[in-house]
């Protein structure tokens, strides 16, 4: 009997709705320890597929019969192999995750954040597998992306379905944890690709420099995307205020953590900038602004509808990283005991600068693993 | 290095490189070397982990532009 498959949309739905799922992860132990599918009500068992080639006896009594089981591997081949053996052994609640962790890493879930002035709309694209968040502002047949991730066609097609053309692609900074889709979107649609010039000194392609105070109108209904220089995660990091209500904070401020200043190798230099952005520049803004970051770290940060965001005022009350009064303590918090750096982050930065041009398959490999852009 | 047997696993995706390696290694004696040629990027970490868990020694890996050659000494 052939094994049934489960797609990443179904797994995403279960994560957001906090439903149950038993994950049998058959990747090797290092890969599993580094990164897995996170769900509040998921249970896990990790046994590498190569320990199950002769049969599933080692796990026969560890796999439940009363719940759905998703067998997960890197690309979907080994999960099918193990899943088929489970089916043969009489388990009828077994599914193989189609495309494995690669598909999980690439899945984007669009969530509507708000209606904007004059019929405009704001969407957040949640990349559950990697914790990346991208945005699209749509207004009057025009669209702008902010921090679009590598899967450029998802954004281009989404805009098309909404009857809009992407005219601007913004990146808040030069990303180190994932490959930006901004450049590809610009090449395919003719949109303008904006990058903060201080992050782009080594960039090998044409872009429009994004300066502090720049105000770009999207559509004739005049939804403004205002740039606010906010260094600290990188020296060029720039935030956006959309429609006077939404603050895209990039990798500077997250819901439950703050940005780390070390991914371009200059933690000690940039910690002062980070402090000034979080404790001064952002503090001068309205507490009513709704903060929309470029990442989340854990599912605790997901709202009930699967989106991620919170009012700036609430973050000043509750986010630990905004409440470290002592400067020295802050400095040591963001420069010492940092989590490991994202996988392949140097190659990812070089790709985003256009210095290297890996094939799609190589890009996928580079992006394996969680984002790790924050300190808590 | 004296290679006893060579397995061509080029173009095969997980789990086949390891399934075939496991079968091939059954046909050689302890201490002899099996050479495995694979193109699946995942084979590198998986074969390394498999050797560790199954008691074989991964003597060397060559990476020639995406073609990986593994030398495994049977345990």
PDB file of C-alpha atoms in Angstrom, chain A residues 27-30 49-51 53-54 75 77-78 81 365, chain B residues 14-15 18-19 22 26 40-42 45-46 49-50 53:
ATOM      1  CA  UNK A  27      17.131  13.031   9.500  1.00  0.00           C
ATOM      2  CA  UNK A  28      20.433  12.477  11.266  1.00  0.00           C
ATOM      3  CA  UNK A  29      20.682  13.608  14.874  1.00  0.00           C
ATOM      4  CA  UNK A  30      22.816  16.707  14.225  1.00  0.00           C
ATOM      5  CA  UNK A  49      16.374   6.635   8.416  1.00  0.00           C
ATOM      6  CA  UNK A  50      19.617   4.708   8.067  1.00  0.00           C
ATOM      7  CA  UNK A  51      18.908   2.989  11.383  1.00  0.00           C
ATOM      8  CA  UNK A  53      16.796   0.315   6.631  1.00  0.00           C
ATOM      9  CA  UNK A  54      16.439  -3.242   7.922  1.00  0.00           C
ATOM     10  CA  UNK A  75      13.709  16.355   0.965  1.00  0.00           C
ATOM     11  CA  UNK A  77      12.613  10.629  -0.125  1.00  0.00           C
ATOM     12  CA  UNK A  78      13.659   9.003   3.126  1.00  0.00           C
ATOM     13  CA  UNK A  81      10.900   5.050   2.568  1.00  0.00           C
ATOM     14  CA  UNK A 365      21.247  24.252   1.138  1.00  0.00           C
TER      15      UNK A 365
ATOM     16  CA  UNK B  14      18.148   9.808  -0.142  1.00  0.00           C
ATOM     17  CA  UNK B  15      17.744   7.150   1.091  1.00  0.00           C
ATOM     18  CA  UNK B  18      22.923   4.615   2.104  1.00  0.00           C
ATOM     19  CA  UNK B  19      20.627   1.695   1.291  1.00  0.00           C
ATOM     20  CA  UNK B  22      24.780  -0.838   3.398  1.00  0.00           C
ATOM     21  CA  UNK B  26      27.928  -6.615   3.467  1.00  0.00           C
ATOM     22  CA  UNK B  40      23.442  14.004  -3.336  1.00  0.00           C
ATOM     23  CA  UNK B  41      24.583  16.846  -1.069  1.00  0.00           C
ATOM     24  CA  UNK B  42      22.817  15.250   1.887  1.00  0.00           C
ATOM     25  CA  UNK B  45      26.382  14.335   6.553  1.00  0.00           C
ATOM     26  CA  UNK B  46      24.250  11.199   6.381  1.00  0.00           C
ATOM     27  CA  UNK B  49      26.505   9.813  10.725  1.00  0.00           C
ATOM     28  CA  UNK B  50      25.720   6.341   9.403  1.00  0.00           C
ATOM     29  CA  UNK B  53      26.270   4.610  14.198  1.00  0.00           C
TER      30      UNK B  53
END
